[in-house]
Tab-separated table of C-alpha atoms and ligand atoms in Angstrom:
chain	number	residue	atom	x	y	z
A	13	MET	CA	-62.363	33.492	5.712
A	14	LYS	CA	-58.768	32.679	4.710
A	15	ALA	CA	-57.893	29.489	2.802
A	16	PRO	CA	-56.971	26.625	5.166
A	17	VAL	CA	-53.302	25.908	5.920
A	18	ARG	CA	-51.915	22.442	6.514
A	19	VAL	CA	-50.467	21.710	9.960
A	20	ALA	CA	-48.650	18.387	10.368
A	21	VAL	CA	-48.176	17.021	13.882
A	22	THR	CA	-46.181	13.870	14.688
A	23	GLY	CA	-46.643	11.807	17.820
A	24	ALA	CA	-50.249	12.873	17.489
A	25	ALA	CA	-51.631	10.238	19.875
A	26	GLY	CA	-49.123	11.155	22.604
A	27	GLN	CA	-49.437	13.220	25.763
A	28	ILE	CA	-48.285	16.580	24.412
A	29	SER	CA	-50.447	16.296	21.327
A	30	TYR	CA	-53.499	15.651	23.481
A	31	SER	CA	-53.160	19.242	24.710
A	32	LEU	CA	-51.725	20.663	21.517
A	33	LEU	CA	-54.132	19.564	18.785
A	34	PHE	CA	-57.245	21.058	20.365
A	35	ARG	CA	-55.579	24.430	20.758
A	36	ILE	CA	-54.322	24.469	17.171
A	37	ALA	CA	-57.832	23.565	15.979
A	38	SER	CA	-59.376	26.340	18.069
A	39	GLY	CA	-57.173	28.972	16.455
A	40	GLU	CA	-54.809	29.714	19.315
A	41	MET	CA	-51.698	29.068	17.231
A	42	LEU	CA	-52.396	30.760	13.910
A	43	GLY	CA	-55.271	33.081	14.743
A	44	LYS	CA	-59.044	32.932	15.035
A	45	ASP	CA	-59.424	33.693	11.312
A	46	GLN	CA	-57.158	30.912	10.033
A	47	PRO	CA	-58.725	27.524	9.179
A	48	VAL	CA	-56.418	24.536	9.531
A	49	ILE	CA	-56.202	21.013	8.164
A	50	LEU	CA	-54.547	18.756	10.741
A	51	GLN	CA	-52.281	16.095	9.227
A	52	LEU	CA	-51.492	13.630	11.992
A	53	LEU	CA	-48.629	11.135	11.983
A	54	GLU	CA	-48.260	8.184	14.320
A	55	ILE	CA	-46.481	4.859	14.347
A	56	THR	CA	-48.680	1.962	13.181
A	57	PRO	CA	-49.450	0.520	16.660
A	58	ALA	CA	-50.773	3.919	17.800
A	59	LEU	CA	-53.143	4.476	14.868
A	60	GLU	CA	-56.128	3.138	16.813
A	61	ALA	CA	-55.456	5.578	19.675
A	62	LEU	CA	-55.018	8.323	17.084
A	63	LYS	CA	-58.454	7.496	15.705
A	64	GLY	CA	-59.897	8.212	19.152
A	65	VAL	CA	-58.142	11.597	19.286
A	66	ALA	CA	-59.473	12.438	15.817
A	67	MET	CA	-62.993	11.493	16.941
A	68	GLU	CA	-62.684	13.893	19.881
A	69	LEU	CA	-61.456	16.641	17.580
A	70	GLU	CA	-64.532	16.074	15.420
A	71	ASP	CA	-66.738	16.176	18.503
A	72	CYS	CA	-65.512	19.683	19.330
A	73	ALA	CA	-67.017	20.992	16.067
A	74	PHE	CA	-64.257	23.579	15.823
A	75	PRO	CA	-65.290	26.142	13.211
A	76	LEU	CA	-61.653	26.472	12.060
A	77	LEU	CA	-60.970	22.749	11.633
A	78	ALA	CA	-61.191	22.158	7.890
A	79	GLY	CA	-60.020	18.546	7.798
A	80	ILE	CA	-58.118	15.766	9.565
A	81	VAL	CA	-55.656	13.383	7.922
A	82	GLN	CA	-54.398	10.355	9.901
A	83	SER	CA	-51.458	8.314	8.717
A	84	ASP	CA	-48.421	6.238	9.642
A	85	ASP	CA	-46.704	7.401	6.445
A	86	ALA	CA	-44.695	10.621	6.735
A	87	THR	CA	-45.081	11.404	3.045
A	88	VAL	CA	-48.861	11.466	3.548
A	89	ALA	CA	-48.784	13.482	6.786
A	90	PHE	CA	-46.258	16.031	5.489
A	91	LYS	CA	-47.841	16.482	2.033
A	92	ASP	CA	-47.935	20.225	1.284
A	93	ALA	CA	-47.566	20.995	5.012
A	94	ASP	CA	-47.189	24.694	5.805
A	95	TYR	CA	-46.311	23.952	9.436
A	96	ALA	CA	-44.825	20.786	10.938
A	97	LEU	CA	-44.641	20.155	14.668
A	98	LEU	CA	-42.381	17.171	15.223
A	99	VAL	CA	-43.458	15.985	18.662
A	100	GLY	CA	-43.145	12.203	18.354
A	101	ALA	CA	-39.834	10.778	19.430
A	102	ARG	CA	-38.378	7.660	20.934
A	103	PRO	CA	-38.336	7.975	24.724
A	104	ARG	CA	-35.341	6.784	26.719
A	105	GLY	CA	-35.946	3.137	27.671
A	106	PRO	CA	-34.505	1.293	30.674
A	107	GLY	CA	-30.747	0.888	30.407
A	108	MET	CA	-30.602	3.039	27.282
A	109	GLU	CA	-27.492	5.211	27.060
A	110	ARG	CA	-27.677	8.794	25.818
A	111	LYS	CA	-25.863	7.676	22.676
A	112	ASP	CA	-28.488	4.969	21.978
A	113	LEU	CA	-31.218	7.569	22.415
A	114	LEU	CA	-29.481	9.921	19.990
A	115	GLU	CA	-29.152	7.143	17.422
A	116	ALA	CA	-32.730	5.896	17.759
A	117	ASN	CA	-34.004	9.419	17.221
A	118	ALA	CA	-31.537	10.121	14.446
A	119	ALA	CA	-33.195	7.323	12.472
A	120	ILE	CA	-36.666	8.845	13.017
A	121	PHE	CA	-35.659	12.428	12.268
A	122	SER	CA	-33.578	11.613	9.207
A	123	ALA	CA	-36.574	9.791	7.682
A	124	GLN	CA	-38.875	12.697	8.580
A	125	GLY	CA	-36.407	15.253	7.190
A	126	LYS	CA	-36.321	13.340	3.903
A	127	ALA	CA	-40.131	13.184	3.773
A	128	LEU	CA	-40.420	16.933	4.446
A	129	ASN	CA	-37.866	17.555	1.723
A	130	GLU	CA	-39.888	15.489	-0.690
A	131	VAL	CA	-43.473	16.593	-0.083
A	132	ALA	CA	-43.852	19.599	2.261
A	133	SER	CA	-44.497	23.179	1.184
A	134	ARG	CA	-41.198	24.871	0.251
A	135	ASN	CA	-41.914	27.393	3.023
A	136	VAL	CA	-42.763	24.824	5.693
A	137	LYS	CA	-42.032	26.033	9.225
A	138	VAL	CA	-40.721	23.119	11.279
A	139	LEU	CA	-40.661	23.016	15.075
A	140	VAL	CA	-38.964	20.061	16.739
A	141	VAL	CA	-40.279	19.278	20.225
A	142	GLY	CA	-39.229	15.613	20.541
A	143	ASN	CA	-36.003	15.202	22.469
A	144	PRO	CA	-33.096	15.659	22.056
A	145	ALA	CA	-34.868	18.517	20.279
A	146	ASN	CA	-31.933	20.588	19.020
A	147	THR	CA	-30.050	17.638	17.578
A	148	ASN	CA	-33.217	16.084	16.154
A	149	ALA	CA	-33.855	19.398	14.380
A	150	LEU	CA	-30.296	19.378	13.032
A	151	ILE	CA	-30.748	15.833	11.683
A	152	ALA	CA	-34.080	16.643	10.023
A	153	GLN	CA	-32.622	19.789	8.497
A	154	ARG	CA	-29.535	18.071	7.115
A	155	ASN	CA	-31.787	15.475	5.484
A	156	ALA	CA	-33.822	18.165	3.755
A	157	PRO	CA	-31.277	19.785	1.427
A	158	ASP	CA	-33.925	21.411	-0.795
A	159	LEU	CA	-35.464	23.350	2.093
A	160	ASP	CA	-34.014	26.506	3.638
A	161	PRO	CA	-32.056	25.493	6.785
A	162	ARG	CA	-33.705	28.411	8.568
A	163	ASN	CA	-37.043	26.588	8.332
A	164	PHE	CA	-35.962	24.100	11.033
A	165	THR	CA	-36.197	25.176	14.662
A	166	ALA	CA	-36.122	23.506	18.087
A	167	MET	CA	-38.227	24.353	21.104
A	168	THR	CA	-36.710	26.199	24.064
A	169	ARG	CA	-39.849	28.264	24.643
A	170	LEU	CA	-40.880	26.083	27.575
A	171	ASP	CA	-37.569	26.904	29.269
A	172	HIS	CA	-38.107	30.578	28.428
A	173	ASN	CA	-41.608	30.549	29.927
A	174	ARG	CA	-40.398	28.702	33.016
A	175	ALA	CA	-37.728	31.355	33.498
A	176	LEU	CA	-40.305	34.174	33.206
A	177	THR	CA	-42.379	32.793	36.065
A	178	GLN	CA	-39.366	32.089	38.303
A	179	LEU	CA	-38.236	35.696	37.928
A	180	ALA	CA	-41.752	37.075	38.370
A	181	ASN	CA	-42.207	35.114	41.612
A	182	LYS	CA	-38.855	36.252	42.936
A	183	THR	CA	-39.479	39.932	42.194
A	184	ASP	CA	-43.147	40.014	43.283
A	185	SER	CA	-44.175	40.934	39.785
A	186	THR	CA	-46.076	39.116	37.046
A	187	VAL	CA	-44.892	37.651	33.780
A	188	ASN	CA	-46.469	40.661	32.062
A	189	ASP	CA	-43.866	42.888	33.724
A	190	ILE	CA	-40.907	40.928	32.354
A	191	THR	CA	-39.145	41.345	29.014
A	192	HIS	CA	-35.877	40.330	27.356
A	193	MET	CA	-35.524	36.875	28.878
A	194	THR	CA	-32.997	34.676	27.070
A	195	ILE	CA	-32.355	30.955	26.926
A	196	TRP	CA	-29.042	30.136	25.244
A	197	GLY	CA	-28.041	26.768	23.809
A	198	ASN	CA	-29.438	23.284	24.169
A	199	HIS	CA	-32.846	22.230	25.501
A	200	SER	CA	-31.127	20.188	28.216
A	201	ALA	CA	-29.637	20.660	31.658
A	202	THR	CA	-26.728	22.621	30.128
A	203	GLN	CA	-29.020	25.360	28.796
A	204	TYR	CA	-28.180	28.840	30.038
A	205	PRO	CA	-31.114	30.969	31.225
A	206	ASP	CA	-29.632	34.483	31.132
A	207	LEU	CA	-31.011	37.350	33.204
A	208	HIS	CA	-28.397	39.959	32.242
A	209	GLN	CA	-30.645	41.580	29.649
A	210	ALA	CA	-33.945	40.803	31.364
A	211	LYS	CA	-36.083	43.681	32.594
A	212	VAL	CA	-38.736	43.855	35.299
A	213	ASN	CA	-41.037	46.798	34.642
A	214	GLY	CA	-38.300	48.217	32.423
A	215	GLU	CA	-35.595	47.967	35.102
A	216	ASP	CA	-32.621	45.610	35.075
A	217	ALA	CA	-33.578	42.236	36.561
A	218	MET	CA	-30.044	41.651	37.865
A	219	GLY	CA	-30.406	44.750	40.055
A	220	LYS	CA	-33.421	43.161	41.740
A	221	VAL	CA	-32.051	39.713	42.585
A	222	GLU	CA	-28.992	38.486	44.467
A	223	GLN	CA	-26.164	36.935	42.416
A	224	GLU	CA	-26.325	33.992	44.828
A	225	TRP	CA	-30.018	33.383	44.000
A	226	TYR	CA	-29.291	33.741	40.287
A	227	GLU	CA	-26.484	31.178	40.324
A	228	THR	CA	-27.652	28.620	42.861
A	229	ASP	CA	-31.435	28.837	42.600
A	230	PHE	CA	-32.719	30.382	39.371
A	231	ILE	CA	-30.362	28.740	36.868
A	232	PRO	CA	-30.580	25.177	38.278
A	233	THR	CA	-34.351	25.468	38.817
A	234	VAL	CA	-34.931	26.345	35.169
A	235	GLN	CA	-32.392	23.779	33.935
A	236	GLN	CA	-33.919	20.975	35.995
A	237	ARG	CA	-37.582	21.904	35.859
A	238	GLY	CA	-38.378	19.066	33.462
A	239	ALA	CA	-37.012	16.475	35.892
A	240	ALA	CA	-38.828	18.139	38.826
A	241	ILE	CA	-42.132	17.830	36.962
A	242	ILE	CA	-41.538	14.160	36.177
A	243	LYS	CA	-40.802	13.569	39.869
A	244	ALA	CA	-43.946	15.386	41.042
A	245	ARG	CA	-46.393	14.305	38.346
A	246	GLY	CA	-45.028	10.892	37.464
A	247	ALA	CA	-45.064	11.943	33.803
A	248	SER	CA	-43.233	14.542	31.768
A	249	SER	CA	-44.531	18.053	31.111
A	250	ALA	CA	-47.259	17.855	28.528
A	251	ALA	CA	-49.745	20.749	28.723
A	252	SER	CA	-46.954	23.261	29.358
A	253	ALA	CA	-44.905	21.813	26.497
A	254	ALA	CA	-47.937	22.066	24.195
A	255	ASN	CA	-48.462	25.653	25.343
A	256	ALA	CA	-44.846	26.505	24.549
A	257	ALA	CA	-45.174	24.946	21.087
A	258	ILE	CA	-48.219	27.148	20.452
A	259	ASP	CA	-46.291	30.230	21.637
A	260	HIS	CA	-43.271	29.380	19.464
A	261	MET	CA	-45.271	28.827	16.270
A	262	ARG	CA	-47.628	31.760	16.865
A	263	ASP	CA	-44.727	34.159	17.298
A	264	TRP	CA	-42.915	32.775	14.257
A	265	ALA	CA	-46.036	33.007	12.070
A	266	LEU	CA	-47.601	36.193	13.421
A	267	GLY	CA	-44.662	38.064	15.009
A	268	SER	CA	-43.139	38.250	18.500
A	269	ALA	CA	-44.193	40.924	20.996
A	270	GLU	CA	-43.236	44.474	20.051
A	271	GLY	CA	-40.309	45.804	22.086
A	272	ASP	CA	-39.338	42.358	23.363
A	273	TRP	CA	-37.717	39.175	22.103
A	274	THR	CA	-38.182	35.453	22.645
A	275	SER	CA	-35.973	32.339	22.651
A	276	MET	CA	-35.857	29.784	19.825
A	277	GLY	CA	-33.442	27.035	18.878
A	278	VAL	CA	-32.361	28.148	15.409
A	279	TYR	CA	-29.642	27.582	12.835
A	280	SER	CA	-26.503	29.312	14.068
A	281	ASP	CA	-24.956	31.661	11.512
A	282	GLY	CA	-21.942	32.136	13.786
A	283	SER	CA	-23.600	34.881	15.853
A	284	TYR	CA	-21.966	35.302	19.282
A	285	GLY	CA	-19.165	32.993	18.106
A	286	ILE	CA	-21.430	29.913	18.255
A	287	GLN	CA	-20.349	27.268	15.729
A	288	GLU	CA	-22.141	27.759	12.463
A	289	GLY	CA	-24.761	25.135	11.665
A	290	LEU	CA	-25.625	24.068	15.215
A	291	ILE	CA	-29.277	24.433	16.241
A	292	TYR	CA	-28.682	26.687	19.232
A	293	SER	CA	-31.159	28.732	21.255
A	294	PHE	CA	-30.682	32.484	20.831
A	295	PRO	CA	-32.695	35.595	21.594
A	296	VAL	CA	-34.779	36.115	18.451
A	297	VAL	CA	-37.294	38.564	17.082
A	298	CYS	CA	-39.983	37.290	14.693
A	299	LYS	CA	-41.544	39.470	12.042
A	300	ASN	CA	-43.320	38.843	8.718
A	301	GLY	CA	-43.144	35.083	9.180
A	302	ASP	CA	-39.374	35.082	9.667
A	303	TRP	CA	-37.007	35.081	12.640
A	304	GLU	CA	-33.799	36.986	13.236
A	305	ILE	CA	-31.152	36.518	15.918
A	306	VAL	CA	-30.921	39.638	18.096
A	307	GLN	CA	-27.454	41.126	17.705
A	308	GLY	CA	-25.349	43.205	20.074
A	309	VAL	CA	-26.240	41.556	23.398
A	310	ASP	CA	-23.406	42.076	25.907
A	311	ILE	CA	-21.798	38.822	26.947
A	312	ASN	CA	-19.790	38.868	30.186
A	313	ASP	CA	-17.323	36.168	31.282
A	314	PHE	CA	-19.943	34.370	33.378
A	315	SER	CA	-22.324	34.171	30.419
A	316	ARG	CA	-19.609	33.193	27.947
A	317	GLU	CA	-18.570	30.225	30.051
A	318	LYS	CA	-22.140	28.949	30.260
A	319	MET	CA	-22.832	29.593	26.560
A	320	THR	CA	-19.714	27.635	25.634
A	321	ALA	CA	-20.614	24.703	27.900
A	322	THR	CA	-23.991	24.231	26.217
A	323	GLU	CA	-22.420	24.763	22.764
A	324	THR	CA	-19.890	22.021	23.558
A	325	GLU	CA	-22.693	19.633	24.469
A	326	LEU	CA	-24.473	20.359	21.178
A	327	ALA	CA	-21.266	19.824	19.199
A	328	GLU	CA	-20.798	16.483	20.996
A	329	GLU	CA	-24.357	15.436	20.158
A	330	ARG	CA	-23.785	16.402	16.537
A	331	ASP	CA	-20.523	14.430	16.441
A	332	ALA	CA	-22.212	11.378	18.002
A	333	VAL	CA	-24.629	11.194	15.060
A	334	ALA	CA	-22.161	12.450	12.426
A	335	HIS	CA	-22.206	9.081	10.633
A	336	LEU	CA	-25.945	9.540	10.084
A	337	LEU	CA	-25.716	13.085	8.715
A	338	PRO	CA	-25.556	13.465	4.945
B	411	LIG	N1	-38.561	20.630	23.895
B	411	LIG	C1	-39.253	20.575	25.022
B	411	LIG	O1	-39.324	21.564	25.773
B	411	LIG	C2	-39.998	19.331	25.456
B	411	LIG	C3	-40.819	19.370	26.586
B	411	LIG	C4	-41.511	18.230	26.970
B	411	LIG	C5	-41.369	17.053	26.245
B	411	LIG	N2	-40.544	17.035	25.169
B	411	LIG	C6	-40.376	15.811	24.342
B	411	LIG	O2	-41.505	15.665	23.501
B	411	LIG	C7	-41.618	14.310	23.093
B	411	LIG	C8	-43.054	13.838	23.187
B	411	LIG	O3	-43.497	13.868	24.530
B	411	LIG	P1	-44.881	13.199	24.959
B	411	LIG	O4	-45.004	13.405	26.425
B	411	LIG	O5	-45.974	13.633	24.073
B	411	LIG	O6	-44.540	11.657	24.681
B	411	LIG	P2	-45.547	10.452	24.450
B	411	LIG	O7	-44.699	9.222	24.582
B	411	LIG	O8	-46.785	10.592	25.242
B	411	LIG	O9	-45.956	10.620	22.914
B	411	LIG	C9	-45.068	10.456	21.871
B	411	LIG	C10	-45.845	9.879	20.711
B	411	LIG	O10	-44.961	9.835	19.589
B	411	LIG	C11	-45.252	8.692	18.861
B	411	LIG	N3	-44.112	8.390	17.999
B	411	LIG	C12	-42.961	7.749	18.324
B	411	LIG	N4	-42.177	7.619	17.249
B	411	LIG	C13	-42.834	8.204	16.227
B	411	LIG	C14	-42.540	8.371	14.860
B	411	LIG	N5	-41.414	7.895	14.317
B	411	LIG	N6	-43.439	9.018	14.085
B	411	LIG	C15	-44.588	9.483	14.614
B	411	LIG	N7	-44.932	9.327	15.901
B	411	LIG	C16	-44.060	8.705	16.701
B	411	LIG	C17	-45.563	7.636	19.911
B	411	LIG	O11	-46.322	6.567	19.377
B	411	LIG	C18	-46.341	8.461	20.936
B	411	LIG	O12	-47.728	8.405	20.712
B	411	LIG	C19	-40.637	13.541	23.976
B	411	LIG	O13	-39.454	13.326	23.225
B	411	LIG	C20	-40.342	14.514	25.097
B	411	LIG	O14	-39.067	14.285	25.667
B	411	LIG	C21	-39.872	18.145	24.752
């Protein structure tokens, strides 16, 4: 048996975590041979609820669960963490403007970035799920100057997975037949789900769908899927978001599928002309515990316009919290 690794999860008494924690503890994220110590962070008023979640985790008697830490102190929850899934965030309250939401979360993610910087493993892999995920990841990263900026990522895997199923349904295939899906940009309604490189059974996806469907059905459906789920379910996506977090971390830790790529919000190095330093979703390949932006993807005028629109939104979000960035 391997030595246990430490997995920190914030917002651990929330909806997403209620699906996520049990799957991490059962080995679905890091493998069936990898014991884990769960280090759970919540705000003080939610510690009692967190205790209940921890009791349920205990009651599963997961062979791979080597310990549970519960705390409302980030420096306890992030201590020596090898993985950190930052799920907890401030939801948008009634009458709250987007700017207020950005600021409220900037306060949370700057404190968590500082705590990671102080106490986490120097190789900690950070996934930000809490919205606005890309900008929250940027804030955490900028507050952790001693950690490699590449260790901070934001989740667009749910968008990626949503796009796979939409295309599979349209082409009477299954998600297993589809490769090379790409989500570019922000995890928001400006994201650009790109089918130009996607393949269905090895053949170009764009040759199998109408341009009209692509522009007026596929793209808006993927962009607005989160809102559609809230409308139907009366609550935001939770199990599917947890599933995407598992997929994202598993691929990062253990490698993405051979001959394919995935989508992750990562530190832009200027690839595809995207402003350096933004946390932008790109096509990436993961190998040996590291990720790399796929180079050489053809960008046509249609794609460029959409990639720029979502880049502009991310730059605006960054500028709105600039006074809080070190
Ligand atoms: N990136 C994505 O694809 C994606 C998808 C779905 C949801 N989300 C986002 O994930 C976040 C969590 O969603 P949820 O449904 O689990 O929400 P939730 O409200 O059920 O749970 C959030 C939990 O976070 C806790 N929390 C708040 N501030 C905290 C802090 N500073 N430290 C630690 N814990 C804190 C809360 O007490 C709560 O228990 C939301 O921001 C949501 O918008 C992202």
